[in-house]
Amino acid sequence: MEQRHHLLDAEIPKSLDLQLATDTSLLYDELRFTLGVDSLTAASGAFGGDLDPTNGMYWTWRSGYINFKLEGTSPACPARKNRFQFHVGGFQGPFASQRKVSLAVTPAAVIRIDLDFDRFFKAVDLRKQYQVMSPNEASAELADLLAGVFRMHQE
């Protein structure tokens, strides 16, 4: 059975290279994927593989998955040690954070997708917003923003 969920972790470069089987006669001009875990899967508890809680993408206190995690430091951030933490997740309304992403593509043997974090950090003022750790309005807004950072890389 084909794996439905994939954890992409910048600290594990091998995880950033997805090999997906496609029919070579397939004609396409768009790539669609879901950022996050659907509500049925999220409500079913913890799983193994890329959805294993030991991967650090599951809130055991909340019984749900983190769909996108972004952590780092910035001199603009007033938090201790200038750290920002964005753990975007949640599967229940009104703060569900699963997002559909569609990208126009040109058929190729290798399709590369980049993440435009400049766009993200231009929209987020780290002096005011530097920590989101649970499903809430801010998390849902960040989910919208994060769905827009994916860019098709044209060689």
C-alpha atoms as a PDB file:
ATOM      1  CA  MET A   1       0.000   0.000   0.000  1.00  0.00           C
ATOM      2  CA  GLU A   2       1.297   3.442  -0.925  1.00  0.00           C
ATOM      3  CA  GLN A   3       2.163   5.732   1.951  1.00  0.00           C
ATOM      4  CA  ARG A   4      -0.422   8.526   2.275  1.00  0.00           C
ATOM      5  CA  HIS A   5       1.433  10.785   4.692  1.00  0.00           C
ATOM      6  CA  HIS A   6       4.980  12.074   4.349  1.00  0.00           C
ATOM      7  CA  LEU A   7       6.980  13.894   6.982  1.00  0.00           C
ATOM      8  CA  LEU A   8       9.425  16.347   5.446  1.00  0.00           C
ATOM      9  CA  ASP A   9      12.086  17.320   7.965  1.00  0.00           C
ATOM     10  CA  ALA A  10      14.778  19.851   7.028  1.00  0.00           C
ATOM     11  CA  GLU A  11      17.112  18.205   9.560  1.00  0.00           C
ATOM     12  CA  ILE A  12      16.814  14.944   7.599  1.00  0.00           C
ATOM     13  CA  PRO A  13      17.687  15.863   3.986  1.00  0.00           C
ATOM     14  CA  LYS A  14      16.732  12.384   2.714  1.00  0.00           C
ATOM     15  CA  SER A  15      13.119  13.049   3.805  1.00  0.00           C
ATOM     16  CA  LEU A  16      12.927  16.015   1.403  1.00  0.00           C
ATOM     17  CA  ASP A  17      13.285  13.778  -1.651  1.00  0.00           C
ATOM     18  CA  LEU A  18       9.967  12.040  -2.319  1.00  0.00           C
ATOM     19  CA  GLN A  19       9.907   9.352  -4.970  1.00  0.00           C
ATOM     20  CA  LEU A  20       6.320   9.086  -6.192  1.00  0.00           C
ATOM     21  CA  ALA A  21       5.406   6.591  -8.883  1.00  0.00           C
ATOM     22  CA  THR A  22       3.459   8.038 -11.802  1.00  0.00           C
ATOM     23  CA  ASP A  23       2.337   6.642 -15.108  1.00  0.00           C
ATOM     24  CA  THR A  24       4.746   7.940 -17.768  1.00  0.00           C
ATOM     25  CA  SER A  25       1.847   8.487 -20.186  1.00  0.00           C
ATOM     26  CA  LEU A  26       0.064  10.752 -17.709  1.00  0.00           C
ATOM     27  CA  LEU A  27      -0.518  14.317 -18.886  1.00  0.00           C
ATOM     28  CA  TYR A  28      -0.644  16.894 -16.103  1.00  0.00           C
ATOM     29  CA  ASP A  29      -0.223  20.594 -15.446  1.00  0.00           C
ATOM     30  CA  GLU A  30      -0.885  20.794 -11.727  1.00  0.00           C
ATOM     31  CA  LEU A  31       0.405  19.203  -8.547  1.00  0.00           C
ATOM     32  CA  ARG A  32      -1.938  19.079  -5.564  1.00  0.00           C
ATOM     33  CA  PHE A  33      -1.208  18.004  -2.031  1.00  0.00           C
ATOM     34  CA  THR A  34      -2.512  18.529   1.453  1.00  0.00           C
ATOM     35  CA  LEU A  35      -0.474  20.282   4.097  1.00  0.00           C
ATOM     36  CA  GLY A  36      -1.342  18.502   7.299  1.00  0.00           C
ATOM     37  CA  VAL A  37      -3.322  15.525   8.471  1.00  0.00           C
ATOM     38  CA  ASP A  38      -7.024  15.088   7.703  1.00  0.00           C
ATOM     39  CA  SER A  39      -9.515  15.161  10.584  1.00  0.00           C
ATOM     40  CA  LEU A  40     -10.378  11.442  10.355  1.00  0.00           C
ATOM     41  CA  THR A  41      -6.721  10.440  10.682  1.00  0.00           C
ATOM     42  CA  ALA A  42      -6.097  13.040  13.398  1.00  0.00           C
ATOM     43  CA  ALA A  43      -9.105  11.881  15.432  1.00  0.00           C
ATOM     44  CA  SER A  44      -7.996   8.253  15.165  1.00  0.00           C
ATOM     45  CA  GLY A  45      -5.011   8.728  17.469  1.00  0.00           C
ATOM     46  CA  ALA A  46      -1.317   8.185  16.911  1.00  0.00           C
ATOM     47  CA  PHE A  47       0.049   6.011  14.115  1.00  0.00           C
ATOM     48  CA  GLY A  48       3.446   4.652  13.085  1.00  0.00           C
ATOM     49  CA  GLY A  49       5.780   5.548  10.234  1.00  0.00           C
ATOM     50  CA  ASP A  50       5.876   9.242   9.374  1.00  0.00           C
ATOM     51  CA  LEU A  51       2.918   9.765  11.745  1.00  0.00           C
ATOM     52  CA  ASP A  52       4.728   8.206  14.709  1.00  0.00           C
ATOM     53  CA  PRO A  53       4.618  10.564  17.737  1.00  0.00           C
ATOM     54  CA  THR A  54       8.349  10.031  18.285  1.00  0.00           C
ATOM     55  CA  ASN A  55       8.909  12.212  15.186  1.00  0.00           C
ATOM     56  CA  GLY A  56       7.899  15.245  17.264  1.00  0.00           C
ATOM     57  CA  MET A  57       4.824  16.154  15.239  1.00  0.00           C
ATOM     58  CA  TYR A  58       2.121  14.949  17.657  1.00  0.00           C
ATOM     59  CA  TRP A  59       0.657  16.826  20.596  1.00  0.00           C
ATOM     60  CA  THR A  60       0.151  14.101  23.169  1.00  0.00           C
ATOM     61  CA  TRP A  61      -1.523  16.616  25.493  1.00  0.00           C
ATOM     62  CA  ARG A  62      -3.948  17.570  22.715  1.00  0.00           C
ATOM     63  CA  SER A  63      -4.246  14.229  20.877  1.00  0.00           C
ATOM     64  CA  GLY A  64      -3.558  15.685  17.493  1.00  0.00           C
ATOM     65  CA  TYR A  65      -0.930  16.264  14.872  1.00  0.00           C
ATOM     66  CA  ILE A  66       1.224  19.307  14.262  1.00  0.00           C
ATOM     67  CA  ASN A  67       0.925  19.945  10.534  1.00  0.00           C
ATOM     68  CA  PHE A  68       3.832  22.338  10.204  1.00  0.00           C
ATOM     69  CA  LYS A  69       6.586  23.190  12.655  1.00  0.00           C
ATOM     70  CA  LEU A  70       8.935  26.124  12.208  1.00  0.00           C
ATOM     71  CA  GLU A  71      11.419  27.075  14.932  1.00  0.00           C
ATOM     72  CA  GLY A  72      14.438  29.330  15.000  1.00  0.00           C
ATOM     73  CA  THR A  73      15.966  32.502  16.328  1.00  0.00           C
ATOM     74  CA  SER A  74      15.792  36.105  15.241  1.00  0.00           C
ATOM     75  CA  PRO A  75      17.202  39.284  16.762  1.00  0.00           C
ATOM     76  CA  ALA A  76      13.737  40.814  16.186  1.00  0.00           C
ATOM     77  CA  CYS A  77      12.134  38.267  18.509  1.00  0.00           C
ATOM     78  CA  PRO A  78      11.817  39.476  22.139  1.00  0.00           C
ATOM     79  CA  ALA A  79      11.433  35.955  23.557  1.00  0.00           C
ATOM     80  CA  ARG A  80      14.076  34.275  25.688  1.00  0.00           C
ATOM     81  CA  LYS A  81      17.196  33.645  23.568  1.00  0.00           C
ATOM     82  CA  ASN A  82      15.350  35.314  20.649  1.00  0.00           C
ATOM     83  CA  ARG A  83      13.565  32.022  19.886  1.00  0.00           C
ATOM     84  CA  PHE A  84      10.400  31.773  17.829  1.00  0.00           C
ATOM     85  CA  GLN A  85       8.242  28.646  17.717  1.00  0.00           C
ATOM     86  CA  PHE A  86       5.336  28.020  15.373  1.00  0.00           C
ATOM     87  CA  HIS A  87       3.630  24.650  15.800  1.00  0.00           C
ATOM     88  CA  VAL A  88       0.639  24.841  13.478  1.00  0.00           C
ATOM     89  CA  GLY A  89      -1.956  22.143  13.915  1.00  0.00           C
ATOM     90  CA  GLY A  90      -5.462  21.299  14.921  1.00  0.00           C
ATOM     91  CA  PHE A  91      -8.220  19.422  13.141  1.00  0.00           C
ATOM     92  CA  GLN A  92     -11.392  20.727  14.744  1.00  0.00           C
ATOM     93  CA  GLY A  93     -13.323  23.774  13.636  1.00  0.00           C
ATOM     94  CA  PRO A  94     -13.067  26.651  13.703  1.00  0.00           C
ATOM     95  CA  PHE A  95      -9.276  26.284  13.941  1.00  0.00           C
ATOM     96  CA  ALA A  96      -8.619  23.349  11.614  1.00  0.00           C
ATOM     97  CA  SER A  97      -5.207  23.836  10.020  1.00  0.00           C
ATOM     98  CA  GLN A  98      -5.162  21.314   7.185  1.00  0.00           C
ATOM     99  CA  ARG A  99      -4.731  23.165   3.868  1.00  0.00           C
ATOM    100  CA  LYS A 100      -4.862  22.154   0.221  1.00  0.00           C
ATOM    101  CA  VAL A 101      -1.979  23.350  -1.954  1.00  0.00           C
ATOM    102  CA  SER A 102      -2.094  23.489  -5.767  1.00  0.00           C
ATOM    103  CA  LEU A 103       0.891  24.345  -7.934  1.00  0.00           C
ATOM    104  CA  ALA A 104       1.041  24.735 -11.693  1.00  0.00           C
ATOM    105  CA  VAL A 105       3.757  22.445 -13.024  1.00  0.00           C
ATOM    106  CA  THR A 106       5.446  21.514 -16.242  1.00  0.00           C
ATOM    107  CA  PRO A 107       5.715  17.728 -16.632  1.00  0.00           C
ATOM    108  CA  ALA A 108       9.232  16.568 -15.866  1.00  0.00           C
ATOM    109  CA  ALA A 109      11.089  13.582 -14.476  1.00  0.00           C
ATOM    110  CA  VAL A 110      11.933  15.653 -11.393  1.00  0.00           C
ATOM    111  CA  ILE A 111       9.670  18.301  -9.947  1.00  0.00           C
ATOM    112  CA  ARG A 112      11.242  20.560  -7.346  1.00  0.00           C
ATOM    113  CA  ILE A 113       9.191  22.564  -4.884  1.00  0.00           C
ATOM    114  CA  ASP A 114      10.724  25.382  -2.879  1.00  0.00           C
ATOM    115  CA  LEU A 115       9.488  26.992   0.316  1.00  0.00           C
ATOM    116  CA  ASP A 116       9.502  30.788   0.164  1.00  0.00           C
ATOM    117  CA  PHE A 117      10.071  31.651   3.812  1.00  0.00           C
ATOM    118  CA  ASP A 118      10.804  35.270   2.907  1.00  0.00           C
ATOM    119  CA  ARG A 119       7.099  35.584   2.154  1.00  0.00           C
ATOM    120  CA  PHE A 120       6.246  34.047   5.523  1.00  0.00           C
ATOM    121  CA  PHE A 121       8.551  36.294   7.530  1.00  0.00           C
ATOM    122  CA  LYS A 122       7.410  39.419   5.677  1.00  0.00           C
ATOM    123  CA  ALA A 123       3.865  38.642   6.828  1.00  0.00           C
ATOM    124  CA  VAL A 124       4.723  37.704  10.431  1.00  0.00           C
ATOM    125  CA  ASP A 125       6.012  40.388  12.783  1.00  0.00           C
ATOM    126  CA  LEU A 126       8.316  38.438  15.115  1.00  0.00           C
ATOM    127  CA  ARG A 127       8.362  41.390  17.509  1.00  0.00           C
ATOM    128  CA  LYS A 128       4.676  40.704  18.224  1.00  0.00           C
ATOM    129  CA  GLN A 129       3.989  37.120  17.185  1.00  0.00           C
ATOM    130  CA  TYR A 130       6.691  34.593  17.918  1.00  0.00           C
ATOM    131  CA  GLN A 131       4.956  31.631  19.507  1.00  0.00           C
ATOM    132  CA  VAL A 132       1.987  29.540  18.424  1.00  0.00           C
ATOM    133  CA  MET A 133       1.783  26.182  20.165  1.00  0.00           C
ATOM    134  CA  SER A 134      -1.870  25.124  20.002  1.00  0.00           C
ATOM    135  CA  PRO A 135      -4.912  25.250  17.733  1.00  0.00           C
ATOM    136  CA  ASN A 136      -6.339  28.761  17.827  1.00  0.00           C
ATOM    137  CA  GLU A 137      -7.102  31.694  15.548  1.00  0.00           C
ATOM    138  CA  ALA A 138      -3.405  32.532  15.107  1.00  0.00           C
ATOM    139  CA  SER A 139      -2.639  28.920  14.171  1.00  0.00           C
ATOM    140  CA  ALA A 140      -5.387  28.913  11.520  1.00  0.00           C
ATOM    141  CA  GLU A 141      -4.079  32.201  10.088  1.00  0.00           C
ATOM    142  CA  LEU A 142      -0.535  30.808   9.960  1.00  0.00           C
ATOM    143  CA  ALA A 143      -1.849  27.690   8.198  1.00  0.00           C
ATOM    144  CA  ASP A 144      -3.292  29.950   5.482  1.00  0.00           C
ATOM    145  CA  LEU A 145       0.012  31.766   5.184  1.00  0.00           C
ATOM    146  CA  LEU A 146       2.086  28.571   5.126  1.00  0.00           C
ATOM    147  CA  ALA A 147      -0.013  27.075   2.330  1.00  0.00           C
ATOM    148  CA  GLY A 148       1.134  30.029   0.217  1.00  0.00           C
ATOM    149  CA  VAL A 149       4.896  29.582   0.717  1.00  0.00           C
ATOM    150  CA  PHE A 150       5.191  26.614  -1.657  1.00  0.00           C
ATOM    151  CA  ARG A 151       6.630  27.532  -5.053  1.00  0.00           C
ATOM    152  CA  MET A 152       7.265  25.510  -8.142  1.00  0.00           C
ATOM    153  CA  HIS A 153      10.958  25.597  -9.007  1.00  0.00           C
ATOM    154  CA  GLN A 154      11.459  25.866 -12.747  1.00  0.00           C
ATOM    155  CA  GLU A 155      14.915  24.857 -13.970  1.00  0.00           C
END
